[in-house]
Amino acid sequence: MEAERGAFAYKCIELAKDAMKRKPVEGKRYLTKTNSINQLVNNWMLDNDPVQQFINDCVEYAPGEQENALDVVQAYKNWSYDNDYKPLGKNNFKNKMIKKGFNYHYERKYDSATKKRLPRKYYFTNMMLNENANPEGRINPVKNIYGFNK
């Protein structure tokens, strides 16, 4: 009996999925997604998406503005540690932010005096960190001894 419980639940879920895919026929009942089910699914997805929670807490959409990518990553890491989440790595975080609609770009300037290229600076565009964000702290030291992304 115990061993069959999982298979039974799986079969029920598969049948429900199939029923929801069927086209409605006049006069017959069929399964639909109600507003309450959609709301519960959205709440569940938000509870399981720390990057979206970080955006909701610490980021403001600001067309034409740009924020230093290092500051955004450090603010995300600090927020993650404060909220008991394991932070994503830089590349995974960057890719999630791009999927959420933020642009990511870099610029590399040329120093005419020394005739050398300066280090690249990376930015997230169309956003600003709000007062809840903390780009300095445990992860990002106040003093940047290496001289990059200043």
Tab-separated table of N, CA and C in Angstrom:
chain	number	residue	atom	x	y	z
A	1	MET	N	0.825	-1.194	0.000
A	1	MET	CA	0.000	0.000	0.000
A	1	MET	C	0.870	1.259	0.000
A	2	GLU	N	1.877	1.283	0.871
A	2	GLU	CA	2.763	2.454	0.971
A	2	GLU	C	3.500	2.698	-0.339
A	3	ALA	N	3.958	1.648	-0.974
A	3	ALA	CA	4.732	1.784	-2.207
A	3	ALA	C	3.869	2.291	-3.359
A	4	GLU	N	2.585	1.993	-3.347
A	4	GLU	CA	1.706	2.399	-4.432
A	4	GLU	C	1.224	3.839	-4.306
A	5	ARG	N	1.389	4.443	-3.140
A	5	ARG	CA	0.872	5.794	-2.904
A	5	ARG	C	1.498	6.816	-3.854
A	6	GLY	N	2.824	6.768	-4.011
A	6	GLY	CA	3.502	7.708	-4.906
A	6	GLY	C	3.064	7.549	-6.348
A	7	ALA	N	2.945	6.304	-6.801
A	7	ALA	CA	2.516	6.046	-8.180
A	7	ALA	C	1.079	6.527	-8.400
A	8	PHE	N	0.220	6.332	-7.388
A	8	PHE	CA	-1.165	6.784	-7.482
A	8	PHE	C	-1.241	8.313	-7.579
A	9	ALA	N	-0.471	8.997	-6.726
A	9	ALA	CA	-0.462	10.470	-6.755
A	9	ALA	C	0.057	10.971	-8.101
A	10	TYR	N	1.108	10.350	-8.615
A	10	TYR	CA	1.663	10.750	-9.903
A	10	TYR	C	0.631	10.569	-11.016
A	11	LYS	N	-0.075	9.435	-11.009
A	11	LYS	CA	-1.087	9.165	-12.031
A	11	LYS	C	-2.225	10.189	-11.959
A	12	CYS	N	-2.632	10.553	-10.736
A	12	CYS	CA	-3.687	11.565	-10.564
A	12	CYS	C	-3.255	12.916	-11.129
A	13	ILE	N	-2.022	13.285	-10.876
A	13	ILE	CA	-1.512	14.562	-11.383
A	13	ILE	C	-1.474	14.546	-12.908
A	14	GLU	N	-1.009	13.451	-13.487
A	14	GLU	CA	-0.963	13.337	-14.948
A	14	GLU	C	-2.357	13.422	-15.558
A	15	LEU	N	-3.340	12.760	-14.946
A	15	LEU	CA	-4.711	12.824	-15.452
A	15	LEU	C	-5.275	14.245	-15.352
A	16	ALA	N	-4.970	14.932	-14.264
A	16	ALA	CA	-5.438	16.309	-14.102
A	16	ALA	C	-4.812	17.217	-15.159
A	17	LYS	N	-3.519	17.026	-15.439
A	17	LYS	CA	-2.858	17.822	-16.478
A	17	LYS	C	-3.508	17.578	-17.836
A	18	ASP	N	-3.775	16.324	-18.143
A	18	ASP	CA	-4.418	15.990	-19.416
A	18	ASP	C	-5.806	16.622	-19.510
A	19	ALA	N	-6.545	16.598	-18.415
A	19	ALA	CA	-7.895	17.175	-18.407
A	19	ALA	C	-7.846	18.679	-18.627
A	20	MET	N	-6.815	19.342	-18.088
A	20	MET	CA	-6.711	20.796	-18.252
A	20	MET	C	-6.332	21.167	-19.686
A	21	LYS	N	-5.683	20.266	-20.401
A	21	LYS	CA	-5.283	20.548	-21.776
A	21	LYS	C	-6.435	20.379	-22.764
A	22	ARG	N	-7.460	19.634	-22.393
A	22	ARG	CA	-8.582	19.392	-23.301
A	22	ARG	C	-9.356	20.674	-23.582
A	23	LYS	N	-9.875	20.750	-24.785
A	23	LYS	CA	-10.699	21.905	-25.151
A	23	LYS	C	-12.087	21.747	-24.543
A	24	PRO	N	-12.663	22.866	-24.082
A	24	PRO	CA	-13.998	22.761	-23.470
A	24	PRO	C	-15.058	22.412	-24.510
A	25	VAL	N	-16.021	21.609	-24.067
A	25	VAL	CA	-17.153	21.223	-24.900
A	25	VAL	C	-18.394	21.807	-24.242
A	26	GLU	N	-19.258	22.392	-25.056
A	26	GLU	CA	-20.467	23.021	-24.529
A	26	GLU	C	-21.292	22.049	-23.690
A	27	GLY	N	-21.642	22.501	-22.490
A	27	GLY	CA	-22.488	21.710	-21.618
A	27	GLY	C	-21.744	20.710	-20.757
A	28	LYS	N	-20.435	20.582	-20.936
A	28	LYS	CA	-19.656	19.643	-20.119
A	28	LYS	C	-18.725	20.420	-19.211
A	29	ARG	N	-18.429	19.819	-18.081
A	29	ARG	CA	-17.509	20.449	-17.135
A	29	ARG	C	-16.071	20.124	-17.536
A	30	TYR	N	-15.169	21.036	-17.251
A	30	TYR	CA	-13.761	20.824	-17.529
A	30	TYR	C	-12.948	21.587	-16.488
A	31	LEU	N	-11.677	21.233	-16.363
A	31	LEU	CA	-10.811	21.880	-15.381
A	31	LEU	C	-10.265	23.186	-15.948
A	32	THR	N	-10.228	24.187	-15.108
A	32	THR	CA	-9.680	25.484	-15.510
A	32	THR	C	-8.791	26.007	-14.388
A	33	LYS	N	-8.020	27.003	-14.711
A	33	LYS	CA	-7.238	27.698	-13.695
A	33	LYS	C	-8.045	28.917	-13.249
A	34	THR	N	-8.353	28.960	-11.984
A	34	THR	CA	-9.104	30.097	-11.456
A	34	THR	C	-8.123	31.188	-11.054
A	35	ASN	N	-8.650	32.367	-10.754
A	35	ASN	CA	-7.804	33.469	-10.307
A	35	ASN	C	-7.081	33.124	-9.023
A	36	SER	N	-7.749	32.413	-8.115
A	36	SER	CA	-7.097	32.052	-6.854
A	36	SER	C	-5.941	31.082	-7.091
A	37	ILE	N	-6.099	30.152	-8.039
A	37	ILE	CA	-5.002	29.234	-8.351
A	37	ILE	C	-3.840	30.000	-8.974
A	38	ASN	N	-4.146	30.915	-9.895
A	38	ASN	CA	-3.092	31.729	-10.494
A	38	ASN	C	-2.357	32.542	-9.437
A	39	GLN	N	-3.083	33.105	-8.471
A	39	GLN	CA	-2.467	33.893	-7.401
A	39	GLN	C	-1.571	33.015	-6.532
A	40	LEU	N	-2.034	31.811	-6.198
A	40	LEU	CA	-1.225	30.894	-5.395
A	40	LEU	C	0.041	30.475	-6.139
A	41	VAL	N	-0.072	30.221	-7.444
A	41	VAL	CA	1.107	29.863	-8.240
A	41	VAL	C	2.094	31.026	-8.268
A	42	ASN	N	1.597	32.254	-8.481
A	42	ASN	CA	2.476	33.427	-8.501
A	42	ASN	C	3.162	33.631	-7.156
A	43	ASN	N	2.427	33.452	-6.061
A	43	ASN	CA	3.022	33.590	-4.729
A	43	ASN	C	4.090	32.532	-4.499
A	44	TRP	N	3.818	31.312	-4.934
A	44	TRP	CA	4.791	30.239	-4.773
A	44	TRP	C	6.055	30.539	-5.568
A	45	MET	N	5.870	31.027	-6.800
A	45	MET	CA	7.031	31.343	-7.635
A	45	MET	C	7.850	32.469	-7.021
A	46	LEU	N	7.210	33.472	-6.458
A	46	LEU	CA	7.936	34.565	-5.821
A	46	LEU	C	8.678	34.074	-4.582
A	47	ASP	N	8.052	33.218	-3.796
A	47	ASP	CA	8.706	32.685	-2.601
A	47	ASP	C	9.932	31.854	-2.945
A	48	ASN	N	9.984	31.306	-4.138
A	48	ASN	CA	11.092	30.458	-4.549
A	48	ASN	C	12.018	31.142	-5.550
A	49	ASP	N	11.979	32.467	-5.622
A	49	ASP	CA	12.841	33.227	-6.524
A	49	ASP	C	13.518	34.360	-5.745
A	50	PRO	N	14.662	34.063	-5.104
A	50	PRO	CA	15.342	35.092	-4.314
A	50	PRO	C	15.784	36.305	-5.130
A	51	VAL	N	16.110	36.120	-6.407
A	51	VAL	CA	16.530	37.264	-7.225
A	51	VAL	C	15.362	38.239	-7.384
A	52	GLN	N	14.157	37.732	-7.624
A	52	GLN	CA	12.992	38.607	-7.744
A	52	GLN	C	12.695	39.293	-6.406
A	53	GLN	N	12.881	38.581	-5.302
A	53	GLN	CA	12.685	39.200	-3.990
A	53	GLN	C	13.690	40.325	-3.779
A	54	PHE	N	14.956	40.106	-4.187
A	54	PHE	CA	15.968	41.159	-4.102
A	54	PHE	C	15.561	42.372	-4.942
A	55	ILE	N	15.081	42.126	-6.155
A	55	ILE	CA	14.646	43.226	-7.027
A	55	ILE	C	13.509	43.998	-6.363
A	56	ASN	N	12.537	43.272	-5.810
A	56	ASN	CA	11.404	43.938	-5.156
A	56	ASN	C	11.844	44.761	-3.955
A	57	ASP	N	12.838	44.278	-3.208
A	57	ASP	CA	13.282	44.963	-1.991
A	57	ASP	C	14.273	46.094	-2.251
A	58	CYS	N	15.170	45.920	-3.215
A	58	CYS	CA	16.333	46.810	-3.297
A	58	CYS	C	16.537	47.538	-4.624
A	59	VAL	N	15.717	47.268	-5.619
A	59	VAL	CA	15.956	47.845	-6.947
A	59	VAL	C	14.741	48.647	-7.389
A	60	GLU	N	15.014	49.781	-8.029
A	60	GLU	CA	13.955	50.591	-8.634
A	60	GLU	C	14.211	50.663	-10.130
A	61	TYR	N	13.167	50.484	-10.915
A	61	TYR	CA	13.281	50.656	-12.361
A	61	TYR	C	13.449	52.139	-12.641
A	62	ALA	N	14.502	52.486	-13.360
A	62	ALA	CA	14.799	53.884	-13.664
A	62	ALA	C	15.344	53.970	-15.085
A	63	PRO	N	14.463	54.187	-16.066
A	63	PRO	CA	14.936	54.274	-17.456
A	63	PRO	C	16.004	55.349	-17.623
A	64	GLY	N	17.068	54.993	-18.313
A	64	GLY	CA	18.156	55.920	-18.575
A	64	GLY	C	19.225	55.946	-17.499
A	65	GLU	N	18.981	55.342	-16.361
A	65	GLU	CA	19.967	55.309	-15.278
A	65	GLU	C	20.812	54.051	-15.415
A	66	GLN	N	21.964	54.065	-14.774
A	66	GLN	CA	22.801	52.875	-14.741
A	66	GLN	C	23.431	52.732	-13.369
A	67	GLU	N	23.674	51.491	-12.992
A	67	GLU	CA	24.242	51.183	-11.681
A	67	GLU	C	25.453	50.280	-11.895
A	68	ASN	N	26.514	50.566	-11.182
A	68	ASN	CA	27.735	49.779	-11.275
A	68	ASN	C	27.408	48.319	-10.952
A	69	ALA	N	27.802	47.404	-11.841
A	69	ALA	CA	27.462	45.989	-11.672
A	69	ALA	C	28.073	45.410	-10.405
A	70	LEU	N	29.267	45.839	-10.051
A	70	LEU	CA	29.897	45.341	-8.824
A	70	LEU	C	29.067	45.727	-7.602
A	71	ASP	N	28.546	46.939	-7.591
A	71	ASP	CA	27.699	47.372	-6.469
A	71	ASP	C	26.411	46.554	-6.399
A	72	VAL	N	25.811	46.259	-7.556
A	72	VAL	CA	24.567	45.483	-7.578
A	72	VAL	C	24.827	44.068	-7.076
A	73	VAL	N	25.913	43.452	-7.528
A	73	VAL	CA	26.239	42.097	-7.094
A	73	VAL	C	26.511	42.065	-5.593
A	74	GLN	N	27.268	43.058	-5.096
A	74	GLN	CA	27.569	43.080	-3.664
A	74	GLN	C	26.309	43.329	-2.841
A	75	ALA	N	25.437	44.202	-3.321
A	75	ALA	CA	24.171	44.446	-2.618
A	75	ALA	C	23.338	43.174	-2.589
A	76	TYR	N	23.322	42.430	-3.700
A	76	TYR	CA	22.584	41.168	-3.753
A	76	TYR	C	23.171	40.161	-2.757
A	77	LYS	N	24.500	40.050	-2.711
A	77	LYS	CA	25.120	39.102	-1.784
A	77	LYS	C	24.828	39.480	-0.335
A	78	ASN	N	24.938	40.763	-0.011
A	78	ASN	CA	24.618	41.201	1.351
A	78	ASN	C	23.157	40.912	1.683
A	79	TRP	N	22.263	41.207	0.738
A	79	TRP	CA	20.835	40.941	0.951
A	79	TRP	C	20.605	39.455	1.158
A	80	SER	N	21.278	38.616	0.361
A	80	SER	CA	21.116	37.165	0.477
A	80	SER	C	21.535	36.674	1.853
A	81	TYR	N	22.691	37.123	2.316
A	81	TYR	CA	23.154	36.692	3.636
A	81	TYR	C	22.218	37.194	4.740
A	82	ASP	N	21.725	38.403	4.601
A	82	ASP	CA	20.804	38.948	5.609
A	82	ASP	C	19.475	38.199	5.639
A	83	ASN	N	19.069	37.615	4.499
A	83	ASN	CA	17.787	36.915	4.414
A	83	ASN	C	17.943	35.394	4.387
A	84	ASP	N	19.110	34.909	4.799
A	84	ASP	CA	19.389	33.467	4.910
A	84	ASP	C	19.244	32.712	3.594
A	85	TYR	N	19.707	33.325	2.493
A	85	TYR	CA	19.766	32.650	1.201
A	85	TYR	C	21.223	32.466	0.825
A	86	LYS	N	21.495	31.425	0.085
A	86	LYS	CA	22.833	31.254	-0.484
A	86	LYS	C	22.860	32.033	-1.787
A	87	PRO	N	23.747	33.018	-1.923
A	87	PRO	CA	23.744	33.836	-3.142
A	87	PRO	C	24.249	33.072	-4.355
A	88	LEU	N	23.735	33.467	-5.507
A	88	LEU	CA	24.213	32.914	-6.770
A	88	LEU	C	25.585	33.501	-7.075
A	89	GLY	N	26.321	32.854	-7.954
A	89	GLY	CA	27.579	33.403	-8.436
A	89	GLY	C	27.318	34.601	-9.345
A	90	LYS	N	28.365	35.332	-9.674
A	90	LYS	CA	28.215	36.551	-10.483
A	90	LYS	C	27.548	36.274	-11.832
A	91	ASN	N	28.012	35.240	-12.546
A	91	ASN	CA	27.466	34.976	-13.877
A	91	ASN	C	26.009	34.537	-13.813
A	92	ASN	N	25.666	33.652	-12.880
A	92	ASN	CA	24.274	33.232	-12.748
A	92	ASN	C	23.383	34.401	-12.360
A	93	PHE	N	23.861	35.228	-11.437
A	93	PHE	CA	23.084	36.408	-11.030
A	93	PHE	C	22.892	37.353	-12.213
A	94	LYS	N	23.964	37.603	-12.957
A	94	LYS	CA	23.878	38.487	-14.126
A	94	LYS	C	22.858	37.952	-15.129
A	95	ASN	N	22.897	36.658	-15.404
A	95	ASN	CA	21.960	36.066	-16.362
A	95	ASN	C	20.522	36.159	-15.877
A	96	LYS	N	20.296	35.961	-14.582
A	96	LYS	CA	18.935	36.099	-14.040
A	96	LYS	C	18.449	37.542	-14.157
A	97	MET	N	19.328	38.501	-13.900
A	97	MET	CA	18.945	39.922	-14.009
A	97	MET	C	18.607	40.267	-15.466
A	98	ILE	N	19.360	39.719	-16.403
A	98	ILE	CA	19.070	39.959	-17.819
A	98	ILE	C	17.708	39.372	-18.170
A	99	LYS	N	17.403	38.159	-17.669
A	99	LYS	CA	16.091	37.550	-17.923
A	99	LYS	C	14.969	38.357	-17.293
A	100	LYS	N	15.269	39.073	-16.213
A	100	LYS	CA	14.255	39.896	-15.549
A	100	LYS	C	14.069	41.244	-16.253
A	101	GLY	N	14.866	41.511	-17.305
A	101	GLY	CA	14.645	42.708	-18.113
A	101	GLY	C	15.649	43.822	-17.932
A	102	PHE	N	16.712	43.573	-17.183
A	102	PHE	CA	17.737	44.603	-17.018
A	102	PHE	C	18.839	44.381	-18.042
A	103	ASN	N	19.325	45.470	-18.612
A	103	ASN	CA	20.415	45.383	-19.583
A	103	ASN	C	21.745	45.383	-18.846
A	104	TYR	N	22.714	44.702	-19.429
A	104	TYR	CA	24.051	44.605	-18.853
A	104	TYR	C	25.033	44.982	-19.950
A	105	HIS	N	25.885	45.929	-19.664
A	105	HIS	CA	26.872	46.296	-20.669
A	105	HIS	C	28.148	46.790	-19.995
A	106	TYR	N	29.173	46.964	-20.796
A	106	TYR	CA	30.420	47.498	-20.271
A	106	TYR	C	30.913	48.604	-21.184
A	107	GLU	N	31.771	49.426	-20.620
A	107	GLU	CA	32.438	50.440	-21.426
A	107	GLU	C	33.921	50.388	-21.095
A	108	ARG	N	34.708	50.668	-22.095
A	108	ARG	CA	36.152	50.678	-21.913
A	108	ARG	C	36.672	51.939	-22.570
A	109	LYS	N	37.191	52.819	-21.750
A	109	LYS	CA	37.663	54.107	-22.253
A	109	LYS	C	39.144	54.046	-22.591
A	110	TYR	N	39.546	55.029	-23.356
A	110	TYR	CA	40.927	55.151	-23.805
A	110	TYR	C	41.543	56.370	-23.146
A	111	ASP	N	42.686	56.196	-22.524
A	111	ASP	CA	43.389	57.307	-21.883
A	111	ASP	C	44.341	57.920	-22.900
A	112	SER	N	44.023	59.123	-23.350
A	112	SER	CA	44.829	59.752	-24.403
A	112	SER	C	46.212	60.166	-23.899
A	113	ALA	N	46.339	60.411	-22.597
A	113	ALA	CA	47.637	60.825	-22.062
A	113	ALA	C	48.635	59.663	-22.083
A	114	THR	N	48.209	58.486	-21.655
A	114	THR	CA	49.119	57.336	-21.613
A	114	THR	C	48.992	56.444	-22.838
A	115	LYS	N	48.009	56.739	-23.689
A	115	LYS	CA	47.749	55.966	-24.895
A	115	LYS	C	47.467	54.491	-24.580
A	116	LYS	N	46.759	54.276	-23.476
A	116	LYS	CA	46.394	52.921	-23.077
A	116	LYS	C	44.901	52.861	-22.805
A	117	ARG	N	44.373	51.674	-22.942
A	117	ARG	CA	42.964	51.466	-22.592
A	117	ARG	C	42.837	51.326	-21.086
A	118	LEU	N	41.776	51.912	-20.571
A	118	LEU	CA	41.483	51.786	-19.151
A	118	LEU	C	40.706	50.500	-18.898
A	119	PRO	N	40.687	50.025	-17.650
A	119	PRO	CA	39.925	48.792	-17.369
A	119	PRO	C	38.440	48.966	-17.689
A	120	ARG	N	37.799	47.858	-18.023
A	120	ARG	CA	36.370	47.884	-18.327
A	120	ARG	C	35.576	48.204	-17.071
A	121	LYS	N	34.441	48.867	-17.279
A	121	LYS	CA	33.478	49.099	-16.209
A	121	LYS	C	32.169	48.481	-16.652
A	122	TYR	N	31.588	47.654	-15.790
A	122	TYR	CA	30.359	46.935	-16.101
A	122	TYR	C	29.183	47.596	-15.403
A	123	TYR	N	28.039	47.656	-16.111
A	123	TYR	CA	26.854	48.333	-15.586
A	123	TYR	C	25.593	47.518	-15.853
A	124	PHE	N	24.641	47.671	-14.944
A	124	PHE	CA	23.250	47.298	-15.212
A	124	PHE	C	22.539	48.599	-15.537
A	125	THR	N	21.790	48.614	-16.618
A	125	THR	CA	21.124	49.851	-17.010
A	125	THR	C	19.628	49.777	-16.702
A	126	ASN	N	19.005	50.943	-16.720
A	126	ASN	CA	17.568	51.119	-16.459
A	126	ASN	C	17.191	50.694	-15.043
A	127	MET	N	18.095	50.924	-14.103
A	127	MET	CA	17.818	50.584	-12.713
A	127	MET	C	18.643	51.443	-11.772
A	128	MET	N	18.204	51.497	-10.531
A	128	MET	CA	18.952	52.133	-9.452
A	128	MET	C	18.758	51.298	-8.200
A	129	LEU	N	19.789	51.240	-7.364
A	129	LEU	CA	19.620	50.612	-6.057
A	129	LEU	C	18.926	51.614	-5.148
A	130	ASN	N	17.972	51.163	-4.367
A	130	ASN	CA	17.265	52.072	-3.466
A	130	ASN	C	17.928	52.081	-2.089
A	131	GLU	N	17.284	52.743	-1.135
A	131	GLU	CA	17.887	52.903	0.196
A	131	GLU	C	17.983	51.589	0.967
A	132	ASN	N	17.263	50.552	0.562
A	132	ASN	CA	17.342	49.249	1.236
A	132	ASN	C	18.583	48.467	0.844
A	133	ALA	N	19.184	48.816	-0.283
A	133	ALA	CA	20.356	48.089	-0.785
A	133	ALA	C	21.599	48.506	-0.011
A	134	ASN	N	22.470	47.546	0.230
A	134	ASN	CA	23.717	47.812	0.932
A	134	ASN	C	24.867	47.254	0.102
A	135	PRO	N	25.444	48.075	-0.802
A	135	PRO	CA	26.515	47.557	-1.651
A	135	PRO	C	27.846	47.400	-0.924
A	136	GLU	N	27.956	47.912	0.283
A	136	GLU	CA	29.183	47.750	1.062
A	136	GLU	C	28.843	46.974	2.313
A	137	GLY	N	29.772	46.209	2.768
A	137	GLY	CA	29.521	45.435	3.972
A	137	GLY	C	30.451	44.264	4.066
A	138	ARG	N	29.885	43.113	4.439
A	138	ARG	CA	30.715	41.920	4.615
A	138	ARG	C	31.458	41.545	3.341
A	139	ILE	N	30.825	41.707	2.206
A	139	ILE	CA	31.384	41.202	0.959
A	139	ILE	C	32.244	42.245	0.256
A	140	ASN	N	31.755	43.467	0.158
A	140	ASN	CA	32.446	44.523	-0.566
A	140	ASN	C	33.133	45.444	0.439
A	141	PRO	N	34.457	45.419	0.507
A	141	PRO	CA	35.116	46.292	1.475
A	141	PRO	C	34.927	47.761	1.114
A	142	VAL	N	34.938	48.602	2.112
A	142	VAL	CA	34.769	50.035	1.888
A	142	VAL	C	35.935	50.562	1.069
A	143	LYS	N	37.123	50.056	1.320
A	143	LYS	CA	38.306	50.506	0.600
A	143	LYS	C	38.628	49.508	-0.505
A	144	ASN	N	38.592	49.967	-1.756
A	144	ASN	CA	38.885	49.126	-2.899
A	144	ASN	C	40.377	49.237	-3.173
A	145	ILE	N	41.159	48.287	-2.666
A	145	ILE	CA	42.628	48.387	-2.765
A	145	ILE	C	43.158	48.059	-4.150
A	146	TYR	N	42.316	47.458	-5.010
A	146	TYR	CA	42.800	47.053	-6.315
A	146	TYR	C	42.589	48.111	-7.388
A	147	GLY	N	41.748	49.097	-7.141
A	147	GLY	CA	41.566	50.194	-8.072
A	147	GLY	C	40.643	49.911	-9.240
A	148	PHE	N	39.902	48.800	-9.239
A	148	PHE	CA	39.009	48.537	-10.354
A	148	PHE	C	37.588	48.961	-10.007
A	149	ASN	N	36.811	49.259	-11.046
A	149	ASN	CA	35.407	49.654	-10.922
A	149	ASN	C	35.184	50.823	-9.965
A	150	LYS	N	36.053	51.809	-10.038
A	150	LYS	CA	35.877	52.994	-9.193
A	150	LYS	C	34.990	53.979	-9.878
